[in-house]
Short mmCIF file of C-alpha atoms in Angstrom, two decimals:
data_model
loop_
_atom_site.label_atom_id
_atom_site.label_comp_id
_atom_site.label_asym_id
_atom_site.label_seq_id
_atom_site.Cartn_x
_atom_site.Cartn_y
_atom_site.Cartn_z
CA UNK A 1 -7.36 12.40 18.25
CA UNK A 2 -10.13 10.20 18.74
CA UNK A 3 -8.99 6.75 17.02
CA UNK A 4 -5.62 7.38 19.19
CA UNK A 5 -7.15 7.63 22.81
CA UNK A 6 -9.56 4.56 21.74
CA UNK A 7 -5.92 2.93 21.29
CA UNK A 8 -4.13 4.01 24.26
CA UNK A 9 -6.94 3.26 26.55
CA UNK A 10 -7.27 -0.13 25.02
CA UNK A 11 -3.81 -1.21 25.33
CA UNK A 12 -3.68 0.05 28.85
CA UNK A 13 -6.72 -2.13 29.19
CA UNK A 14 -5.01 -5.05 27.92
CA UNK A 15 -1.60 -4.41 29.73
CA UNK A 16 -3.71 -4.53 33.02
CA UNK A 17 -5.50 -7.40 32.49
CA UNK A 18 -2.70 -9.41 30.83
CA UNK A 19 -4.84 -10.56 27.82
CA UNK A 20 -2.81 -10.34 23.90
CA UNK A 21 -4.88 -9.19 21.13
CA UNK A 22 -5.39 -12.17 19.75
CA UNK A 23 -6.77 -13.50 22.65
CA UNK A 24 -8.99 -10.94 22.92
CA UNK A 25 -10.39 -11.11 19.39
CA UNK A 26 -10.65 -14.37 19.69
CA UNK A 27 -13.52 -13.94 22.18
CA UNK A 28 -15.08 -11.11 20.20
CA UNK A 29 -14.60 -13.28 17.06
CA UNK A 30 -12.76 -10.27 15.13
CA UNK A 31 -10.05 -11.40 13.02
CA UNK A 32 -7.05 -10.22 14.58
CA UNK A 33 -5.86 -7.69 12.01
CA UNK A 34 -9.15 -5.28 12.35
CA UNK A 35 -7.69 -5.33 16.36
CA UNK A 36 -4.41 -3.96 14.80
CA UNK A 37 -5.75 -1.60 12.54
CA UNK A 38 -8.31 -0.16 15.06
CA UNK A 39 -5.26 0.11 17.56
CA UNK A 40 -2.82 1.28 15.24
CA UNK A 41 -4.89 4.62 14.11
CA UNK A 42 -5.63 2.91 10.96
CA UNK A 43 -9.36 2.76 11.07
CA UNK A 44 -11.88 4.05 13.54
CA UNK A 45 -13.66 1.85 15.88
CA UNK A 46 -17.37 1.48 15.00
CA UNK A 47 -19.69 1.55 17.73
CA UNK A 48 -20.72 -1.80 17.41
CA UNK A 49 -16.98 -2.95 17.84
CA UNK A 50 -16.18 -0.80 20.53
CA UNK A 51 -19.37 -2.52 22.72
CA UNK A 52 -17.86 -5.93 22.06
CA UNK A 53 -14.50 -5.02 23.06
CA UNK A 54 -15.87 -3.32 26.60
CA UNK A 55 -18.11 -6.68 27.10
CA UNK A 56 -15.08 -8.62 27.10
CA UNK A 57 -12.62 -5.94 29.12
CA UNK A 58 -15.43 -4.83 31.32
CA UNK A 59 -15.07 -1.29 30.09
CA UNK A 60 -18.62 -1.17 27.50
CA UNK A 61 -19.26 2.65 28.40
CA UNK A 62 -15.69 4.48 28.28
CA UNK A 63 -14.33 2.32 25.46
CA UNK A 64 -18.04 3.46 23.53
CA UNK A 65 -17.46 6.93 24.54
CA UNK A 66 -14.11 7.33 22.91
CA UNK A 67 -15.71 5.63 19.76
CA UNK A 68 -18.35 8.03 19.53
CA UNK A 69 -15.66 10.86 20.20
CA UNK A 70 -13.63 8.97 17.15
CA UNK A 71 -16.36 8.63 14.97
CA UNK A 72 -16.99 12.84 15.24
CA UNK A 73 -13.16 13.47 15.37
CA UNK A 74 -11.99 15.16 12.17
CA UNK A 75 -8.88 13.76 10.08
CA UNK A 76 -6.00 12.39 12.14
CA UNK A 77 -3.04 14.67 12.77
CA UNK A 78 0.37 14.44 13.13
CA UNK A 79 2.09 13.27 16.29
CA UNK A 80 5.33 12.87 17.65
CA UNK A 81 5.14 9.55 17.76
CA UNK A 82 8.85 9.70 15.70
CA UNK A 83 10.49 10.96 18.23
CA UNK A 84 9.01 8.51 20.21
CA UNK A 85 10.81 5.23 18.74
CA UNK A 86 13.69 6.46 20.22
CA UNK A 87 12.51 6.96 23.97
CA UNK A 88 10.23 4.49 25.20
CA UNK A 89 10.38 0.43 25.96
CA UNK A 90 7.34 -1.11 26.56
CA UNK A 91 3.82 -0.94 24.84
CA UNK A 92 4.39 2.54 24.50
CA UNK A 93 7.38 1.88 21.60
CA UNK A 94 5.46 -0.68 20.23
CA UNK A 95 2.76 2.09 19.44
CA UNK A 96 5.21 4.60 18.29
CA UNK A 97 6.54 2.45 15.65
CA UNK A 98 3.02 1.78 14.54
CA UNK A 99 1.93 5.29 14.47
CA UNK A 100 5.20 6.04 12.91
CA UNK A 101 4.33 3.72 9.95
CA UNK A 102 1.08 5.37 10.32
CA UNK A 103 2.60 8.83 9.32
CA UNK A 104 4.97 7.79 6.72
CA UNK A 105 1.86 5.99 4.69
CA UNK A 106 -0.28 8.88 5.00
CA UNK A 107 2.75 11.53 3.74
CA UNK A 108 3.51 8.92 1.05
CA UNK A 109 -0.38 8.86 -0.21
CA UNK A 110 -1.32 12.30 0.92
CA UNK A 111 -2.02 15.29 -1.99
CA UNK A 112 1.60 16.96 -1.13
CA UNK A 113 3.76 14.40 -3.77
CA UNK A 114 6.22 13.75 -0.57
CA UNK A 115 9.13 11.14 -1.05
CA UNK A 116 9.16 8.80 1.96
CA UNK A 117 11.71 6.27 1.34
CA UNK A 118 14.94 8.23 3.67
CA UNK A 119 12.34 8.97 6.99
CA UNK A 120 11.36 5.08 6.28
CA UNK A 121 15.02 3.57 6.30
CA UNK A 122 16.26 6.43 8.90
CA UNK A 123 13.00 5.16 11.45
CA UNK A 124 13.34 1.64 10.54
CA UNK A 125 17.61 1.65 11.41
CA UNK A 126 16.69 3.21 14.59
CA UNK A 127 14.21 0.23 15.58
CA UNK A 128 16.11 -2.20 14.43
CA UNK A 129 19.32 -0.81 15.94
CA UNK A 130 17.15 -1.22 19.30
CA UNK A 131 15.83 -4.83 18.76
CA UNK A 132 19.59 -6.29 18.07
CA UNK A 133 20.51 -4.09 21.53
CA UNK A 134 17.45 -5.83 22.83
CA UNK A 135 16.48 -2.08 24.24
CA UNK A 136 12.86 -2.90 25.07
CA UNK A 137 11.04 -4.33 27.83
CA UNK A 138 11.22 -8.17 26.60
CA UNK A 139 7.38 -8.98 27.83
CA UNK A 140 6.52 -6.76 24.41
CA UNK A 141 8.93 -7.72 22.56
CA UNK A 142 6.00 -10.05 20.29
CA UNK A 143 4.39 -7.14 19.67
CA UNK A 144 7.26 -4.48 19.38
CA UNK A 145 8.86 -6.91 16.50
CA UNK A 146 5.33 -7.00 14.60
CA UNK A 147 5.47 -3.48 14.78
CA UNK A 148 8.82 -3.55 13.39
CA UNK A 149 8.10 -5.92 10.85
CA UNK A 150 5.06 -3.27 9.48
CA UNK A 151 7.36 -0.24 9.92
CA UNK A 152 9.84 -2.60 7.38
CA UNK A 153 7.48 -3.08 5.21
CA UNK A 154 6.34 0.39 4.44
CA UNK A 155 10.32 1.01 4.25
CA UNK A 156 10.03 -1.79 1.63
CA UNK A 157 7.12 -0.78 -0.39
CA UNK A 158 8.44 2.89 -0.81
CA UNK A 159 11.96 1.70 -1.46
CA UNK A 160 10.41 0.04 -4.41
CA UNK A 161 8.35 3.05 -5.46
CA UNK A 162 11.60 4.69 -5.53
CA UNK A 163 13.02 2.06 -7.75
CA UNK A 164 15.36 1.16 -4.74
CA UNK A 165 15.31 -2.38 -5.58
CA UNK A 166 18.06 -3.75 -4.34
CA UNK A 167 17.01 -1.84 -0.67
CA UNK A 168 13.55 -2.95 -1.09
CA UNK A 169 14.30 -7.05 -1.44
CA UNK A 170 16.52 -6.28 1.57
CA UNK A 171 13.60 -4.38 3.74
CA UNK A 172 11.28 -7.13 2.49
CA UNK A 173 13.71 -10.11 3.64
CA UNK A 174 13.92 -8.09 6.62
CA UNK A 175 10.01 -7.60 7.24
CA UNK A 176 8.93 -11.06 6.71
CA UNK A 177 11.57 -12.53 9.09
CA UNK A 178 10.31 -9.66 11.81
CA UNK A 179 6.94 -11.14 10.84
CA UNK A 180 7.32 -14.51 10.87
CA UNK A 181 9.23 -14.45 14.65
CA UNK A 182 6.23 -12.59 16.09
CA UNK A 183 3.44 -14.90 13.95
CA UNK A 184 2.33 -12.20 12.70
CA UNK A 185 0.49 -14.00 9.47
CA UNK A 186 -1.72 -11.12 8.67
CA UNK A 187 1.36 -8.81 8.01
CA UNK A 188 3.66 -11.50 6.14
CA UNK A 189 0.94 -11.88 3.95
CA UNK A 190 1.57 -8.26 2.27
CA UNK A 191 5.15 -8.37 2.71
CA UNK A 192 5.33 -11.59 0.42
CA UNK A 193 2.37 -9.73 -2.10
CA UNK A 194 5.18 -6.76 -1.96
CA UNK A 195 8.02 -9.73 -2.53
CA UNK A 196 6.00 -11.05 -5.62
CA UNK A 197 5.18 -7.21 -7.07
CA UNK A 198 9.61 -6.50 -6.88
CA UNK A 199 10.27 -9.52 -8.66
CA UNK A 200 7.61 -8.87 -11.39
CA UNK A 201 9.01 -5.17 -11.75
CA UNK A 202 11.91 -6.28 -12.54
CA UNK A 203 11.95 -8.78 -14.48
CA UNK A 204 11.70 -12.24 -12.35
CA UNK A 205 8.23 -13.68 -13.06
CA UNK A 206 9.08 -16.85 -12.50
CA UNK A 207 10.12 -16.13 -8.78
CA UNK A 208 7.28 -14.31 -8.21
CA UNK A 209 4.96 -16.88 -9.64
CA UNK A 210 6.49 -19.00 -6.99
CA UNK A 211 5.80 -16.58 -4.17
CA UNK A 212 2.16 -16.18 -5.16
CA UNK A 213 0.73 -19.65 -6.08
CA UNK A 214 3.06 -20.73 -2.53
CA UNK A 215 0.69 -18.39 -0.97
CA UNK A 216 -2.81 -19.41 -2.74
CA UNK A 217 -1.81 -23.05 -2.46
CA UNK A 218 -2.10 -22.69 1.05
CA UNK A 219 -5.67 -21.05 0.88
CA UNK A 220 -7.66 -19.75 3.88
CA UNK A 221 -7.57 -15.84 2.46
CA UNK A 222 -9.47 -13.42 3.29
CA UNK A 223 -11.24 -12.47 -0.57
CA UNK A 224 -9.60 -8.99 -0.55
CA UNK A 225 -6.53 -10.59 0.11
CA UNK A 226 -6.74 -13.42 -2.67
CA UNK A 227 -7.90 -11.18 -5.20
CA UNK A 228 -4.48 -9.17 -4.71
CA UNK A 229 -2.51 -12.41 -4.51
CA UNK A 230 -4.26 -13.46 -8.07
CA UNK A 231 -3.21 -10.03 -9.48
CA UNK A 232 0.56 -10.52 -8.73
CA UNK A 233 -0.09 -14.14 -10.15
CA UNK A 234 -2.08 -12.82 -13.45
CA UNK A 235 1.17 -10.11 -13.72
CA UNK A 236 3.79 -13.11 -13.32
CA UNK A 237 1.94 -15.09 -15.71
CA UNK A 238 1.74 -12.32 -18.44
CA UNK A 239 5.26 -12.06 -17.68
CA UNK A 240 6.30 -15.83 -19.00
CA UNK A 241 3.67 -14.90 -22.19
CA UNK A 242 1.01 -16.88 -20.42
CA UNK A 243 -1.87 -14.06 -21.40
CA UNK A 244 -5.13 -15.91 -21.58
CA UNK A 245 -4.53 -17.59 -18.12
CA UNK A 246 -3.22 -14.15 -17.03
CA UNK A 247 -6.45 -12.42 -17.72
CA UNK A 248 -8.59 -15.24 -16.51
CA UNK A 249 -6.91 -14.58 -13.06
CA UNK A 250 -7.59 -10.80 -13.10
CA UNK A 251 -11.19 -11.65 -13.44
CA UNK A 252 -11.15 -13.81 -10.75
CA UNK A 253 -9.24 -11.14 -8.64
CA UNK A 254 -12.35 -8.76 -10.16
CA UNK A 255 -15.02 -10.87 -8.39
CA UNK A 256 -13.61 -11.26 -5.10
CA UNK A 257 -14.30 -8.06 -4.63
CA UNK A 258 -17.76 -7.54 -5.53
CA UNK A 259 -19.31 -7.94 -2.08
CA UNK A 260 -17.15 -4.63 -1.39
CA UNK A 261 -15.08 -4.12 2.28
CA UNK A 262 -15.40 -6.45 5.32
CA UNK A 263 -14.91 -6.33 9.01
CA UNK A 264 -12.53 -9.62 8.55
CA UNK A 265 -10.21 -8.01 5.87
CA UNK A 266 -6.71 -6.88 6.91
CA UNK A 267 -6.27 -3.30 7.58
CA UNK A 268 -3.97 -3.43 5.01
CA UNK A 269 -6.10 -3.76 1.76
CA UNK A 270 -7.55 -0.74 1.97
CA UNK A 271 -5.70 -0.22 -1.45
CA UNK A 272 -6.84 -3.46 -3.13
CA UNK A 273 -9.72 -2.01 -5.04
CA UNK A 274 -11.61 -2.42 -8.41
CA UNK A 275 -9.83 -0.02 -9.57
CA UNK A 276 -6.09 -0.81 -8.50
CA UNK A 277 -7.24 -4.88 -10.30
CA UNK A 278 -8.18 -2.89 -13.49
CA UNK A 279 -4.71 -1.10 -14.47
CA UNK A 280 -3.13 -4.14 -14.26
CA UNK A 281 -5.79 -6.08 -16.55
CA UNK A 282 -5.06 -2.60 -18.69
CA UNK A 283 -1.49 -3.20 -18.57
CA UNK A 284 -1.63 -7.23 -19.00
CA UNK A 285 -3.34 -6.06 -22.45
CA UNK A 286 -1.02 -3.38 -23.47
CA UNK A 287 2.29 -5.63 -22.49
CA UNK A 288 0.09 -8.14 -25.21
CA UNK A 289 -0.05 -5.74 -27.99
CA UNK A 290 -3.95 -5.96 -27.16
CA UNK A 291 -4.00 -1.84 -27.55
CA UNK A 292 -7.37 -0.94 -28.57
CA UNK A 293 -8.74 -3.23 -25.45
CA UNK A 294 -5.94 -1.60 -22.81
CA UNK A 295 -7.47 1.84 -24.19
CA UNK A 296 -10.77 0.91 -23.16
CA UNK A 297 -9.47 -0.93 -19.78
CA UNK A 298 -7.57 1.99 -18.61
CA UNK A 299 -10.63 5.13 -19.50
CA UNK A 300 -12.77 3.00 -17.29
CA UNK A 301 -9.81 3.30 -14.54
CA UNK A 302 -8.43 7.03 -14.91
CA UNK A 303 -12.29 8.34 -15.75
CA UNK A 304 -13.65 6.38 -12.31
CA UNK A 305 -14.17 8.88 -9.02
CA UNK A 306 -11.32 8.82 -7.06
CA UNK A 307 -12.49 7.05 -3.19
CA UNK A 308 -8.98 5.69 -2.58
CA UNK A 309 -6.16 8.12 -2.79
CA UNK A 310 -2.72 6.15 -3.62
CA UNK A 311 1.10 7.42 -3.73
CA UNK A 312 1.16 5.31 -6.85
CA UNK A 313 -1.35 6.88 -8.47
CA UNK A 314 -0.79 8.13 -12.24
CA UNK A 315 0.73 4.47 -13.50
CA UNK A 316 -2.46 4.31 -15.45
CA UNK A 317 -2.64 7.57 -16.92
CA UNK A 318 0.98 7.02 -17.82
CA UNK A 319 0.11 3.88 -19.69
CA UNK A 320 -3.15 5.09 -21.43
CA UNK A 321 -0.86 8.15 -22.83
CA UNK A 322 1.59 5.22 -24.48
CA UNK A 323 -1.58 3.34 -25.81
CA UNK A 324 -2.98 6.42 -27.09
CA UNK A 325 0.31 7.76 -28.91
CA UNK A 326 0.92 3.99 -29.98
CA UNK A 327 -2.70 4.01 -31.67
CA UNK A 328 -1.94 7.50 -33.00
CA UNK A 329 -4.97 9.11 -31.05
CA UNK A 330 -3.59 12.36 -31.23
CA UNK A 331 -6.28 14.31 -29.67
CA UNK A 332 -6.85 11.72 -26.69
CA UNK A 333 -3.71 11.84 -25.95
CA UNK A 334 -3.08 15.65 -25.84
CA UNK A 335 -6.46 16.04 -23.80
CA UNK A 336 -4.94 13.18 -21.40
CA UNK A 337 -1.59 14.46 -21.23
CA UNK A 338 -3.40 18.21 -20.24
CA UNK A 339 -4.97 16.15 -16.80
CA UNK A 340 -1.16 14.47 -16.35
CA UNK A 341 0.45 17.65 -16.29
CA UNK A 342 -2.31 19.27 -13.88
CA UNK A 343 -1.51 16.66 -11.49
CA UNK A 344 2.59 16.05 -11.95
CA UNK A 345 3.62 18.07 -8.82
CA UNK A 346 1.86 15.56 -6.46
CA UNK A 347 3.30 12.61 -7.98
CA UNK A 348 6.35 11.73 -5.84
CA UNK A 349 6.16 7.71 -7.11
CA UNK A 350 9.48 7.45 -9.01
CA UNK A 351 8.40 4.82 -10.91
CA UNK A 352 5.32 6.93 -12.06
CA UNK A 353 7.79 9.74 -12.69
CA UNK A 354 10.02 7.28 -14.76
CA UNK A 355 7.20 6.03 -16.96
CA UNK A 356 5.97 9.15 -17.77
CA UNK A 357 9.36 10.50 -19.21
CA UNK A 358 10.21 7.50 -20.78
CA UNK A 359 6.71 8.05 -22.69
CA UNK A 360 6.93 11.79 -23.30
CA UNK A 361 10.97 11.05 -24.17
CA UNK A 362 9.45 8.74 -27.00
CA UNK A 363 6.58 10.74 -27.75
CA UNK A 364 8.61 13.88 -28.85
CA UNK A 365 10.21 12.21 -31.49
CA UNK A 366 6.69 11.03 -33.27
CA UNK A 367 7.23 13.07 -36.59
CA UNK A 368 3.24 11.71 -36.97
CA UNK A 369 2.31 13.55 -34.33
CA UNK A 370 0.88 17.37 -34.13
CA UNK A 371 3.56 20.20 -33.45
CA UNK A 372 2.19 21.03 -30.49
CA UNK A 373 1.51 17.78 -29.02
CA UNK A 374 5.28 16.69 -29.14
CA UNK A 375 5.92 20.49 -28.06
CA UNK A 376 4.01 19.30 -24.65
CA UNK A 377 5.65 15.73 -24.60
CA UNK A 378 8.28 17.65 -24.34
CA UNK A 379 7.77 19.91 -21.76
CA UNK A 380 6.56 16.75 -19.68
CA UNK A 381 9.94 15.24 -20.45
CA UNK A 382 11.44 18.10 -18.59
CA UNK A 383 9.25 18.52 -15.93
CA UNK A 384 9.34 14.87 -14.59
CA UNK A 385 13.18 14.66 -15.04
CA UNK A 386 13.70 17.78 -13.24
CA UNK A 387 15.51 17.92 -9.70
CA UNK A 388 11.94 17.45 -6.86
CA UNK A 389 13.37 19.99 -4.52
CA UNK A 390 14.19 22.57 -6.99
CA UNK A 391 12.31 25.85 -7.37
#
């Protein structure tokens, strides 16, 4: 409740004193997107950030006092924010998309396996059935459509995770026009990472090589935000068999993050971590025949502590169990495929789902392999092609 009275009293701070947010960071000299995140909900405002903000809206007590009440307030909750999209004009929808967006990332990475991608398109229609009415007051409308253009995104991203794909280029063409018209650089940065990651999935490395050397030609990243860009690069490039230059850019992904999370990255890379640059060196390997390594790559990732909890989490596991049954490591694999089954019910990722039945669909018919390890391939098989919302 904390983070969300910070943001309200902020933008009501703002509204009265006619100042943007860029303007404003500009005087704090905050990139812009830690301004977002802070008044989206997405991160809580440090004490140290909420005293520069007062200084420059002459507000350094109350806006510190709702920091310090942020910084003790527990996990955020649920609001109705929603409903919200559908009843308000100003500043007021602009935040309500946001916070929407807000919710549908935390149910889609949250411990409950919850698939996101009909609330995303259902919210999304109903904003975008609003902007083409022009139903808003037009002096937010900057804002309102980079709000739209996030709430797009996230209808993108788990349209893809859904294996939607078709949907998802659409949301994505969508989001990075919504972007683009309210120069919102910071967001059309991930929506063209999410561009390059659909047209690797499927098939079109050579597109999305163009997407992400387009965007590292024109430098001036943030290093969370290269290193991502170099991963979709090193994936597109191990997609058009060029390996050794594919791995080279992993590790150069790897070391852009060593100096760990910075006030200046966008709010969105809190996923872009060590470990989330390591499956895909893992899987880079693998698609090389480079088993034995991938093996090694992927332990380090599924064997690290968990400090980032992603929807998409699993991919890893899933590949490590088609390493191990490739290399004929019986026993790995049936201890692995033990932790995969513990944790199947909170995997709502489709593609995660996918991968693992395609492996456990192969793995039962591995005359090789122990009775009882294709007996539990098998039961895998069944439980991630099963209906979600049966009992």
């Amino acid at each position: 409740m904390g983070s969300r009275a910070f943001a309200r009293r902020v933008e009501q701070l703002l509204r009265d004193q006619g100042l943007s947010m860029r303007a404003v960071s500009r005087k704090m000299i905050y990139d812009p997107a830690y301004l977002c995140r802070v008044l989206a909900g997405k991160q809580a405002p440090s004490r140290q950030f909420a005293e520069a903000l007062g200084h420059v809206l002459n507000a350094t007590g109350e806006l510190v006092a709702l920091a310090t009440a942020s910084e003790q307030a527990g996990p955020p909750t649920f609001s109705d924010a929603p409903l919200r999209i559908s009843g308000t004009r100003g500043a007021g929808f602009a935040h309500a998309i946001r916070e929407t967006s807000q919710q549908l990332v935390a149910l889609d990475n949250g411990p409950l396996g919850v698939p996101v991608a009909e609330p995303a398109v259902r919210a999304y229609r109903i904003v975008r059935k609003r902007l083409e009415d022009a139903d808003y007051d037009p002096r937010y409308e900057r804002d309102i459509r980079a709000a739209a253009a996030e709430l797009a995104e996230v209808a993108g991203w788990v349209l893809f995770d859904a294996e939607l794909h078709s949907a998802a280029r659409r949301a994505n063409q969508e989001a990075l026009t919504l972007a683009r018209s309210s120069g919102d650089t910071c967001m059309e940065r991930l929506i063209q990472q999410n561009a390059a990651m659909c047209c690797e999935w499927v098939g079109n490395h050579r597109e999305a090589l163009a997407i992400t050397q387009g965007v590292l030609e024109r430098g001036r990243l943030a290093p969370r935000v290269e290193a991502i860009f170099r991963v979709r690069e090193a994936k597109a490039m191990a997609g058009v068999g060029r390996t050794t230059e594919a791995v080279r850019a992993l590790s150069a992904a790897r070391s852009l993050l060593d100096d760990g999370t910075r006030d200046d990255d966008p709010y969105w890379a809190w996923w872009v971590t060590p470990g989330e640059v390591e499956g895909h060196l893992g899987h880079v390997l693998q698609e090389a025949g480079r088993t034995a390594k991938a093996i090694d790559v992927f332990q380090t990732v599924v064997n690290r502590p968990v400090t980032t909890t992603v929807g998409h989490a699993g991919m890893s596991d899933a590949r490590l169990l088609q390493c191990l049954l490739r290399e004929q490591a019986w026993q790995d694999a049936d201890q692995l495929l033990q932790q995969v089954m513990a944790a199947i019910q909170t995997r709502s990722s489709k593609r995660v789902r996918t991968t693992l039945w395609r492996t456990a669909e192969h793995g039962r018919t591995l005359t090789d392999a122990p009775s009882s390890l294709r007996d539990a391939l098998a039961h895998l098989a069944d439980v991630t092609d099963a209906d979600l919302f049966g009992f």
